Amino acid sequence: MTTGTMTSSTPFQPRIASRMAKASPSATLKLTSKAKEMKAKGLPVISFGAGEPDFDTPEAVKAEAVKCLQQGYTKYTPTSGIPELREAVCRKFAEDQGLKYSVENVVISCGAKHSLYNLFQVLCEPGDEVVLPAPYWVSYPDMVYLAGGTPVVVETTQREGFRLTADRLRKAITPRTRIVVVNSPSNPTGGILEEKDLRAIADIVVEKNLICISDEIYEYYVYGGRKHVSIASFNEEIFKRTFVVNGTSKSYSMTGLRIGYLGGNAEVVKKIGILQDHSTSNPVSISQKMAVAALALPKNYREEVRSTFERRSKLMYDLVAQAKGFEPFAPQGAFYVFCDISGTGLGSEQLCDRLLEEVNVAAIPGKSFGSDKHIRFSFATGEKDIQEGIQRVIDWSRKRSS
Ligand SMILES: *Cc1c(COP(=O)(O)O)cnc(C)c1O
């Protein structure tokens, strides 16, 4: 073909596969990038959009990357992860939650998001129903759609602490139900499922012979003297049926390094390995070594991070509570203040647009988490920004209603 034939201006639109029909762009990423743009233009934007810790990746972890580069550790690794990291993950599960996995129960992926995506790909048939307690993390429904499954959203309420109760779960189960997703501590609500809630859910999962996917990425961010418990830890029956998903992004501020992992049934883990063989291949070699270094960090490192975040959680909650029409939920875990905004008379997108435009404060609309009457503020940011940013929101809310 000569370039001369390419002058025609007939538009060409490739057909998009139907599996993309229901998937939508991530609202979290959209809003944070708009805030970044405004900031780049010189506007005094304070962003509470962040879904990632603000502290630097630990020095020992960074040093490992330097060493890898110097030693030329830049080649393919086994697809499911280097044995050293899979073993370190097994030890982590055993030490933190008493979960006894062997290496063949563990697979390393390119972030916990990828671990979750892989699980739905391997487990879901068209028509399979996946129970998602709402408000839910943005990506779950889209991941289920992309796997051909059907998300079944179960509402929870702020008054009940956003807990998935046994009652609500039972009502959502049909003969097509395959999977129940739990995410405690929760993004976006900052809620935690207490041990008795988790036990009730576990009993139903076992009774109905379902699968549980437990997203425990915020396990170290728990407040008010609470302790993280894994649903997989109660008994052998629920252990067999659960996939515990975790990663280094939130715990060690390694979001860009993309290491996630899961523990669970060995057959499923093997299939995930095959899926990775033909899609991503191995997670980045250097990141895997960095994850080994992260998992080897002394435990007091976590406590420092946790107590800093607990202090911020209180600061932000107390401030948001002063804004007129805002009714925040006191965070029990994770790093978000989730806030009922019905009192403002605005929808969540409208409110977030106005806060960004009028006072240059970025928050995430709850609509993308399955609740249009909430917005999410992240406190993974410095105390000074929290003070100043939320004060702007308070002033804005009072001016509106005066
Ligand atoms: C951040 C997050 C993840 C995924 O993080 P990765 O960076 O992909 O490891 C998974 N679940 C929830 C609830 C999250 O907030």
GROMACS .gro file of C-alpha atoms and ligand atoms in nm:
model
  417
    1MET     CA    1   0.000   0.000   0.000
    2THR     CA    2   0.132   0.347  -0.084
    3THR     CA    3   0.084   0.642   0.146
    4GLY     CA    4  -0.104   0.813  -0.138
    5THR     CA    5  -0.407   0.595  -0.072
    6MET     CA    6  -0.422   0.713   0.290
    7THR     CA    7  -0.546   1.065   0.219
    8SER     CA    8  -0.914   0.969   0.251
    9SER     CA    9  -1.072   1.122   0.561
   10THR     CA   10  -1.338   0.852   0.606
   11PRO     CA   11  -1.353   0.800   0.982
   12PHE     CA   12  -1.268   0.454   1.098
   13GLN     CA   13  -1.410   0.317   1.420
   14PRO     CA   14  -1.300  -0.034   1.511
   15ARG     CA   15  -1.580  -0.243   1.657
   16ILE     CA   16  -1.545  -0.262   2.035
   17ALA     CA   17  -1.598  -0.605   2.189
   18SER     CA   18  -1.923  -0.635   2.380
   19ARG     CA   19  -1.740  -0.733   2.700
   20MET     CA   20  -1.637  -0.368   2.729
   21ALA     CA   21  -1.999  -0.247   2.717
   22LYS     CA   22  -2.059  -0.226   3.090
   23ALA     CA   23  -1.710  -0.131   3.206
   24SER     CA   24  -1.661   0.237   3.285
   25PRO     CA   25  -1.352   0.447   3.354
   26SER     CA   26  -1.235   0.465   3.715
   27ALA     CA   27  -1.391   0.778   3.868
   28THR     CA   28  -1.120   0.793   4.133
   29LEU     CA   29  -0.847   0.820   3.873
   30LYS     CA   30  -1.049   1.071   3.666
   31LEU     CA   31  -1.104   1.315   3.950
   32THR     CA   32  -0.751   1.296   4.087
   33SER     CA   33  -0.609   1.370   3.744
   34LYS     CA   34  -0.839   1.674   3.706
   35ALA     CA   35  -0.717   1.800   4.044
   36LYS     CA   36  -0.355   1.748   3.934
   37GLU     CA   37  -0.419   1.947   3.616
   38MET     CA   38  -0.563   2.239   3.813
   39LYS     CA   39  -0.269   2.228   4.051
   40ALA     CA   40  -0.027   2.233   3.759
   41LYS     CA   41  -0.200   2.552   3.640
   42GLY     CA   42  -0.111   2.712   3.970
   43LEU     CA   43  -0.444   2.681   4.154
   44PRO     CA   44  -0.412   2.614   4.530
   45VAL     CA   45  -0.570   2.271   4.507
   46ILE     CA   46  -0.581   2.048   4.814
   47SER     CA   47  -0.656   1.694   4.715
   48PHE     CA   48  -0.832   1.442   4.936
   49GLY     CA   49  -0.871   1.214   4.639
   50ALA     CA   50  -0.561   1.004   4.696
   51GLY     CA   51  -0.604   0.631   4.724
   52GLU     CA   52  -0.240   0.591   4.823
   53PRO     CA   53  -0.028   0.666   5.131
   54ASP     CA   54   0.166   0.995   5.119
   55PHE     CA   55   0.479   0.869   5.298
   56ASP     CA   56   0.789   0.761   5.109
   57THR     CA   57   0.866   0.398   5.030
   58PRO     CA   58   1.091   0.265   5.312
   59GLU     CA   59   1.466   0.310   5.256
   60ALA     CA   60   1.545  -0.061   5.292
   61VAL     CA   61   1.296  -0.133   5.013
   62LYS     CA   62   1.444   0.130   4.784
   63ALA     CA   63   1.796   0.004   4.854
   64GLU     CA   64   1.691  -0.338   4.731
   65ALA     CA   65   1.593  -0.187   4.393
   66VAL     CA   66   1.935  -0.026   4.357
   67LYS     CA   67   2.101  -0.356   4.433
   68CYS     CA   68   1.882  -0.534   4.176
   69LEU     CA   69   1.979  -0.286   3.906
   70GLN     CA   70   2.348  -0.312   3.987
   71GLN     CA   71   2.329  -0.690   3.970
   72GLY     CA   72   2.129  -0.692   3.646
   73TYR     CA   73   1.822  -0.844   3.807
   74THR     CA   74   1.617  -0.732   3.508
   75LYS     CA   75   1.508  -1.053   3.338
   76TYR     CA   76   1.196  -1.269   3.334
   77THR     CA   77   1.114  -1.449   3.656
   78PRO     CA   78   0.874  -1.742   3.707
   79THR     CA   79   0.529  -1.613   3.606
   80SER     CA   80   0.363  -1.677   3.943
   81GLY     CA   81   0.640  -1.501   4.133
   82ILE     CA   82   0.989  -1.580   4.260
   83PRO     CA   83   0.994  -1.863   4.517
   84GLU     CA   84   1.157  -1.630   4.770
   85LEU     CA   85   0.860  -1.393   4.758
   86ARG     CA   86   0.598  -1.668   4.756
   87GLU     CA   87   0.764  -1.814   5.065
   88ALA     CA   88   0.775  -1.473   5.231
   89VAL     CA   89   0.403  -1.432   5.162
   90CYS     CA   90   0.331  -1.773   5.319
   91ARG     CA   91   0.521  -1.666   5.632
   92LYS     CA   92   0.334  -1.335   5.638
   93PHE     CA   93  -0.006  -1.507   5.621
   94ALA     CA   94   0.098  -1.746   5.897
   95GLU     CA   95   0.241  -1.480   6.128
   96ASP     CA   96  -0.028  -1.217   6.083
   97GLN     CA   97  -0.340  -1.430   6.066
   98GLY     CA   98  -0.241  -1.787   6.140
   99LEU     CA   99  -0.328  -1.891   5.783
  100LYS     CA  100  -0.133  -2.199   5.676
  101TYR     CA  101  -0.061  -2.176   5.304
  102SER     CA  102   0.212  -2.354   5.107
  103VAL     CA  103   0.388  -2.201   4.809
  104GLU     CA  104   0.142  -2.368   4.567
  105ASN     CA  105  -0.144  -2.178   4.738
  106VAL     CA  106   0.014  -1.840   4.668
  107VAL     CA  107   0.052  -1.639   4.347
  108ILE     CA  108   0.216  -1.300   4.300
  109SER     CA  109   0.049  -1.054   4.060
  110CYS     CA  110   0.087  -0.697   3.933
  111GLY     CA  111  -0.097  -0.537   4.225
  112ALA     CA  112  -0.388  -0.659   4.437
  113LYS     CA  113  -0.616  -0.521   4.167
  114HIS     CA  114  -0.463  -0.771   3.927
  115SER     CA  115  -0.500  -1.052   4.185
  116LEU     CA  116  -0.871  -0.970   4.211
  117TYR     CA  117  -0.914  -0.940   3.835
  118ASN     CA  118  -0.751  -1.278   3.785
  119LEU     CA  119  -0.975  -1.440   4.046
  120PHE     CA  120  -1.293  -1.325   3.872
  121GLN     CA  121  -1.153  -1.437   3.535
  122VAL     CA  122  -1.078  -1.783   3.667
  123LEU     CA  123  -1.391  -1.828   3.882
  124CYS     CA  124  -1.681  -1.657   3.699
  125GLU     CA  125  -1.905  -1.811   3.433
  126PRO     CA  126  -2.162  -1.600   3.252
  127GLY     CA  127  -2.464  -1.574   3.477
  128ASP     CA  128  -2.270  -1.633   3.798
  129GLU     CA  129  -2.371  -1.386   4.065
  130VAL     CA  130  -2.116  -1.208   4.280
  131VAL     CA  131  -2.240  -1.045   4.599
  132LEU     CA  132  -2.087  -0.700   4.653
  133PRO     CA  133  -2.171  -0.512   4.973
  134ALA     CA  134  -2.222  -0.142   4.888
  135PRO     CA  135  -2.059   0.105   4.919
  136TYR     CA  136  -1.792  -0.098   4.741
  137TRP     CA  137  -1.446  -0.038   4.598
  138VAL     CA  138  -1.485   0.110   4.247
  139SER     CA  139  -1.332  -0.172   4.050
  140TYR     CA  140  -1.528  -0.473   4.180
  141PRO     CA  141  -1.839  -0.439   3.960
  142ASP     CA  142  -1.635  -0.372   3.647
  143MET     CA  143  -1.410  -0.669   3.717
  144VAL     CA  144  -1.716  -0.891   3.755
  145TYR     CA  145  -1.864  -0.759   3.428
  146LEU     CA  146  -1.537  -0.813   3.245
  147ALA     CA  147  -1.543  -1.175   3.361
  148GLY     CA  148  -1.901  -1.217   3.233
  149GLY     CA  149  -2.046  -1.238   3.583
  150THR     CA  150  -2.332  -1.042   3.737
  151PRO     CA  151  -2.270  -0.816   4.035
  152VAL     CA  152  -2.541  -0.832   4.300
  153VAL     CA  153  -2.517  -0.520   4.510
  154VAL     CA  154  -2.627  -0.544   4.873
  155GLU     CA  155  -2.686  -0.212   5.043
  156THR     CA  156  -2.542  -0.142   5.385
  157THR     CA  157  -2.614   0.169   5.588
  158GLN     CA  158  -2.406   0.423   5.772
  159ARG     CA  159  -2.629   0.379   6.077
  160GLU     CA  160  -2.532   0.011   6.092
  161GLY     CA  161  -2.164   0.097   6.046
  162PHE     CA  162  -2.173  -0.020   5.682
  163ARG     CA  163  -2.175  -0.379   5.808
  164LEU     CA  164  -2.290  -0.659   5.585
  165THR     CA  165  -2.537  -0.830   5.815
  166ALA     CA  166  -2.625  -1.199   5.789
  167ASP     CA  167  -2.981  -1.099   5.720
  168ARG     CA  168  -2.901  -0.883   5.422
  169LEU     CA  169  -2.656  -1.139   5.285
  170ARG     CA  170  -2.911  -1.423   5.305
  171LYS     CA  171  -3.167  -1.218   5.115
  172ALA     CA  172  -2.919  -1.156   4.832
  173ILE     CA  173  -2.834  -1.522   4.777
  174THR     CA  174  -2.994  -1.707   4.485
  175PRO     CA  175  -2.917  -2.044   4.324
  176ARG     CA  176  -2.679  -1.856   4.091
  177THR     CA  177  -2.471  -1.700   4.367
  178ARG     CA  178  -2.107  -1.805   4.342
  179ILE     CA  179  -1.896  -1.552   4.527
  180VAL     CA  180  -1.924  -1.314   4.822
  181VAL     CA  181  -1.673  -1.028   4.838
  182VAL     CA  182  -1.570  -0.880   5.172
  183ASN     CA  183  -1.339  -0.583   5.214
  184SER     CA  184  -1.249  -0.504   5.573
  185PRO     CA  185  -1.117  -0.246   5.652
  186SER     CA  186  -1.320  -0.096   5.372
  187ASN     CA  187  -1.243   0.145   5.095
  188PRO     CA  188  -1.447   0.370   5.071
  189THR     CA  189  -1.636   0.353   5.401
  190GLY     CA  190  -1.354   0.320   5.655
  191GLY     CA  191  -1.573   0.060   5.824
  192ILE     CA  192  -1.456  -0.267   5.971
  193LEU     CA  193  -1.637  -0.597   5.995
  194GLU     CA  194  -1.607  -0.713   6.354
  195GLU     CA  195  -1.524  -1.074   6.424
  196LYS     CA  196  -1.888  -1.164   6.496
  197ASP     CA  197  -2.002  -1.013   6.162
  198LEU     CA  198  -1.732  -1.203   5.977
  199ARG     CA  199  -1.821  -1.527   6.154
  200ALA     CA  200  -2.184  -1.489   6.051
  201ILE     CA  201  -2.081  -1.428   5.688
  202ALA     CA  202  -1.840  -1.725   5.700
  203ASP     CA  203  -2.116  -1.955   5.825
  204ILE     CA  204  -2.340  -1.859   5.533
  205VAL     CA  205  -2.060  -1.901   5.278
  206VAL     CA  206  -1.994  -2.252   5.411
  207GLU     CA  207  -2.362  -2.347   5.443
  208LYS     CA  208  -2.435  -2.238   5.083
  209ASN     CA  209  -2.106  -2.376   4.953
  210LEU     CA  210  -1.997  -2.041   4.810
  211ILE     CA  211  -1.657  -1.880   4.761
  212CYS     CA  212  -1.539  -1.581   4.962
  213ILE     CA  213  -1.297  -1.324   4.825
  214SER     CA  214  -1.151  -1.126   5.112
  215ASP     CA  215  -0.972  -0.806   5.015
  216GLU     CA  216  -0.749  -0.728   5.313
  217ILE     CA  217  -0.528  -0.462   5.159
  218TYR     CA  218  -0.587  -0.222   5.453
  219GLU     CA  219  -0.518  -0.479   5.725
  220TYR     CA  220  -0.257  -0.264   5.902
  221TYR     CA  221  -0.474   0.048   5.904
  222VAL     CA  222  -0.705  -0.022   6.199
  223TYR     CA  223  -0.798   0.223   6.472
  224GLY     CA  224  -0.957   0.252   6.812
  225GLY     CA  225  -0.775  -0.052   6.950
  226ARG     CA  226  -0.936  -0.278   6.691
  227LYS     CA  227  -0.751  -0.576   6.551
  228HIS     CA  228  -0.771  -0.700   6.195
  229VAL     CA  229  -0.915  -1.051   6.163
  230SER     CA  230  -0.919  -1.253   5.843
  231ILE     CA  231  -1.244  -1.432   5.764
  232ALA     CA  232  -1.030  -1.724   5.643
  233SER     CA  233  -0.895  -1.782   5.994
  234PHE     CA  234  -1.208  -1.918   6.167
  235ASN     CA  235  -1.211  -2.283   6.064
  236GLU     CA  236  -1.099  -2.527   5.796
  237GLU     CA  237  -1.427  -2.503   5.602
  238ILE     CA  238  -1.417  -2.128   5.545
  239PHE     CA  239  -1.039  -2.141   5.493
  240LYS     CA  240  -1.084  -2.379   5.196
  241ARG     CA  241  -1.344  -2.154   5.037
  242THR     CA  242  -1.166  -1.822   5.081
  243PHE     CA  243  -0.915  -1.633   4.870
  244VAL     CA  244  -0.729  -1.378   5.077
  245VAL     CA  245  -0.605  -1.088   4.865
  246ASN     CA  246  -0.338  -0.846   4.980
  247GLY     CA  247  -0.036  -0.654   4.851
  248THR     CA  248   0.241  -0.412   4.930
  249SER     CA  249   0.078  -0.096   4.786
  250LYS     CA  250  -0.099   0.034   5.095
  251SER     CA  251   0.109  -0.130   5.368
  252TYR     CA  252   0.449  -0.013   5.242
  253SER     CA  253   0.362   0.279   5.016
  254MET     CA  254   0.457   0.087   4.703
  255THR     CA  255   0.157   0.166   4.482
  256GLY     CA  256   0.357   0.229   4.165
  257LEU     CA  257   0.561  -0.086   4.207
  258ARG     CA  258   0.260  -0.311   4.147
  259ILE     CA  259   0.290  -0.611   4.374
  260GLY     CA  260  -0.020  -0.794   4.490
  261TYR     CA  261  -0.071  -1.150   4.602
  262LEU     CA  262  -0.333  -1.396   4.714
  263GLY     CA  263  -0.362  -1.718   4.908
  264GLY     CA  264  -0.618  -1.988   4.839
  265ASN     CA  265  -0.708  -2.310   4.660
  266ALA     CA  266  -0.408  -2.455   4.475
  267GLU     CA  267  -0.598  -2.548   4.155
  268VAL     CA  268  -0.727  -2.194   4.117
  269VAL     CA  269  -0.381  -2.055   4.192
  270LYS     CA  270  -0.238  -2.275   3.918
  271LYS     CA  271  -0.495  -2.144   3.668
  272ILE     CA  272  -0.411  -1.787   3.763
  273GLY     CA  273  -0.050  -1.873   3.682
  274ILE     CA  274  -0.160  -1.988   3.336
  275LEU     CA  275  -0.364  -1.670   3.287
  276GLN     CA  276  -0.056  -1.465   3.374
  277ASP     CA  277   0.159  -1.683   3.142
  278HIS     CA  278  -0.051  -1.557   2.852
  279SER     CA  279  -0.119  -1.202   2.962
  280THR     CA  280   0.120  -1.013   3.189
  281SER     CA  281   0.393  -1.274   3.247
  282ASN     CA  282   0.571  -1.213   3.577
  283PRO     CA  283   0.527  -0.901   3.792
  284VAL     CA  284   0.833  -0.674   3.760
  285SER     CA  285   1.144  -0.862   3.878
  286ILE     CA  286   1.277  -0.569   4.080
  287SER     CA  287   0.942  -0.501   4.245
  288GLN     CA  288   0.927  -0.861   4.361
  289LYS     CA  289   1.265  -0.829   4.534
  290MET     CA  290   1.147  -0.501   4.686
  291ALA     CA  291   0.838  -0.678   4.817
  292VAL     CA  292   1.060  -0.941   4.983
  293ALA     CA  293   1.245  -0.656   5.155
  294ALA     CA  294   0.918  -0.490   5.257
  295LEU     CA  295   0.777  -0.807   5.413
  296ALA     CA  296   1.101  -0.842   5.611
  297LEU     CA  297   1.071  -0.496   5.771
  298PRO     CA  298   1.049  -0.491   6.151
  299LYS     CA  299   0.691  -0.478   6.281
  300ASN     CA  300   0.737  -0.143   6.460
  301TYR     CA  301   0.745   0.021   6.118
  302ARG     CA  302   0.375  -0.058   6.078
  303GLU     CA  303   0.284   0.082   6.415
  304GLU     CA  304   0.443   0.416   6.329
  305VAL     CA  305   0.239   0.441   6.012
  306ARG     CA  306  -0.077   0.320   6.181
  307SER     CA  307  -0.062   0.568   6.468
  308THR     CA  308   0.008   0.859   6.231
  309PHE     CA  309  -0.297   0.764   6.029
  310GLU     CA  310  -0.511   0.719   6.339
  311ARG     CA  311  -0.427   1.074   6.447
  312ARG     CA  312  -0.521   1.207   6.105
  313SER     CA  313  -0.844   1.007   6.102
  314LYS     CA  314  -0.962   1.183   6.417
  315LEU     CA  315  -0.850   1.523   6.299
  316MET     CA  316  -1.030   1.492   5.970
  317TYR     CA  317  -1.344   1.337   6.114
  318ASP     CA  318  -1.380   1.613   6.375
  319LEU     CA  319  -1.338   1.883   6.111
  320VAL     CA  320  -1.572   1.732   5.852
  321ALA     CA  321  -1.837   1.696   6.122
  322GLN     CA  322  -1.839   2.077   6.149
  323ALA     CA  323  -1.943   2.126   5.787
  324LYS     CA  324  -2.311   2.199   5.746
  325GLY     CA  325  -2.502   1.919   5.575
  326PHE     CA  326  -2.207   1.680   5.610
  327GLU     CA  327  -2.243   1.374   5.829
  328PRO     CA  328  -1.915   1.180   5.837
  329PHE     CA  329  -1.871   0.819   5.947
  330ALA     CA  330  -1.597   0.787   6.211
  331PRO     CA  331  -1.325   0.578   6.043
  332GLN     CA  332  -1.246   0.244   6.206
  333GLY     CA  333  -0.986   0.155   5.947
  334ALA     CA  334  -0.835   0.232   5.602
  335PHE     CA  335  -0.762   0.599   5.526
  336TYR     CA  336  -1.091   0.754   5.429
  337VAL     CA  337  -1.362   0.964   5.588
  338PHE     CA  338  -1.683   0.863   5.416
  339CYS     CA  339  -1.947   1.122   5.455
  340ASP     CA  340  -2.324   1.140   5.411
  341ILE     CA  341  -2.394   1.459   5.219
  342SER     CA  342  -2.775   1.435   5.189
  343GLY     CA  343  -2.794   1.746   5.405
  344THR     CA  344  -2.638   1.957   5.130
  345GLY     CA  345  -2.922   1.877   4.890
  346LEU     CA  346  -2.666   1.797   4.619
  347GLY     CA  347  -2.576   1.474   4.444
  348SER     CA  348  -2.225   1.344   4.504
  349GLU     CA  349  -2.083   1.438   4.164
  350GLN     CA  350  -2.239   1.782   4.175
  351LEU     CA  351  -2.099   1.842   4.522
  352CYS     CA  352  -1.747   1.723   4.432
  353ASP     CA  353  -1.747   1.938   4.116
  354ARG     CA  354  -1.848   2.242   4.316
  355LEU     CA  355  -1.592   2.183   4.590
  356LEU     CA  356  -1.318   2.152   4.330
  357GLU     CA  357  -1.431   2.456   4.130
  358GLU     CA  358  -1.526   2.686   4.416
  359VAL     CA  359  -1.276   2.607   4.692
  360ASN     CA  360  -1.021   2.391   4.507
  361VAL     CA  361  -1.077   2.090   4.728
  362ALA     CA  362  -1.083   1.747   4.567
  363ALA     CA  363  -1.295   1.465   4.709
  364ILE     CA  364  -1.437   1.157   4.537
  365PRO     CA  365  -1.810   1.125   4.459
  366GLY     CA  366  -1.974   0.828   4.630
  367LYS     CA  367  -2.167   0.748   4.315
  368SER     CA  368  -1.876   0.545   4.183
  369PHE     CA  369  -1.881   0.343   4.506
  370GLY     CA  370  -2.251   0.274   4.480
  371SER     CA  371  -2.385   0.556   4.698
  372ASP     CA  372  -2.475   0.892   4.549
  373LYS     CA  373  -2.545   1.038   4.892
  374HIS     CA  374  -2.186   1.007   5.009
  375ILE     CA  375  -1.848   1.152   4.923
  376ARG     CA  376  -1.504   1.023   5.019
  377PHE     CA  377  -1.220   1.225   5.169
  378SER     CA  378  -0.880   1.057   5.190
  379PHE     CA  379  -0.662   1.144   5.487
  380ALA     CA  380  -0.350   1.000   5.326
  381THR     CA  381  -0.218   1.354   5.328
  382GLY     CA  382  -0.044   1.588   5.573
  383GLU     CA  383  -0.220   1.735   5.878
  384LYS     CA  384  -0.169   2.090   5.755
  385ASP     CA  385  -0.354   2.014   5.432
  386ILE     CA  386  -0.629   1.842   5.628
  387GLN     CA  387  -0.670   2.149   5.851
  388GLU     CA  388  -0.672   2.397   5.567
  389GLY     CA  389  -0.865   2.193   5.311
  390ILE     CA  390  -1.149   2.088   5.538
  391GLN     CA  391  -1.170   2.441   5.679
  392ARG     CA  392  -1.243   2.556   5.324
  393VAL     CA  393  -1.522   2.298   5.305
  394ILE     CA  394  -1.663   2.415   5.640
  395ASP     CA  395  -1.658   2.780   5.531
  396TRP     CA  396  -1.814   2.690   5.195
  397SER     CA  397  -2.093   2.490   5.361
  398ARG     CA  398  -2.177   2.771   5.606
  399LYS     CA  399  -2.174   3.042   5.342
  400ARG     CA  400  -2.413   2.838   5.127
  401SER     CA  401  -2.667   2.794   5.401
  402SER     CA  402  -2.651   3.146   5.544
  403LIG     C1  403  -0.586   0.013   4.657
  403LIG     C2  404  -0.682  -0.100   4.664
  403LIG     C3  405  -0.658  -0.222   4.597
  403LIG     C4  406  -0.548  -0.251   4.500
  403LIG     O1  407  -0.427  -0.201   4.518
  403LIG     P1  408  -0.305  -0.243   4.426
  403LIG     O2  409  -0.226  -0.117   4.413
  403LIG     O3  410  -0.357  -0.293   4.296
  403LIG     O4  411  -0.233  -0.349   4.500
  403LIG     C5  412  -0.747  -0.326   4.616
  403LIG     N1  413  -0.855  -0.312   4.693
  403LIG     C6  414  -0.883  -0.197   4.756
  403LIG     C7  415  -1.004  -0.191   4.839
  403LIG     C8  416  -0.798  -0.087   4.743
  403LIG     O5  417  -0.829   0.028   4.803
   0.00000   0.00000   0.00000
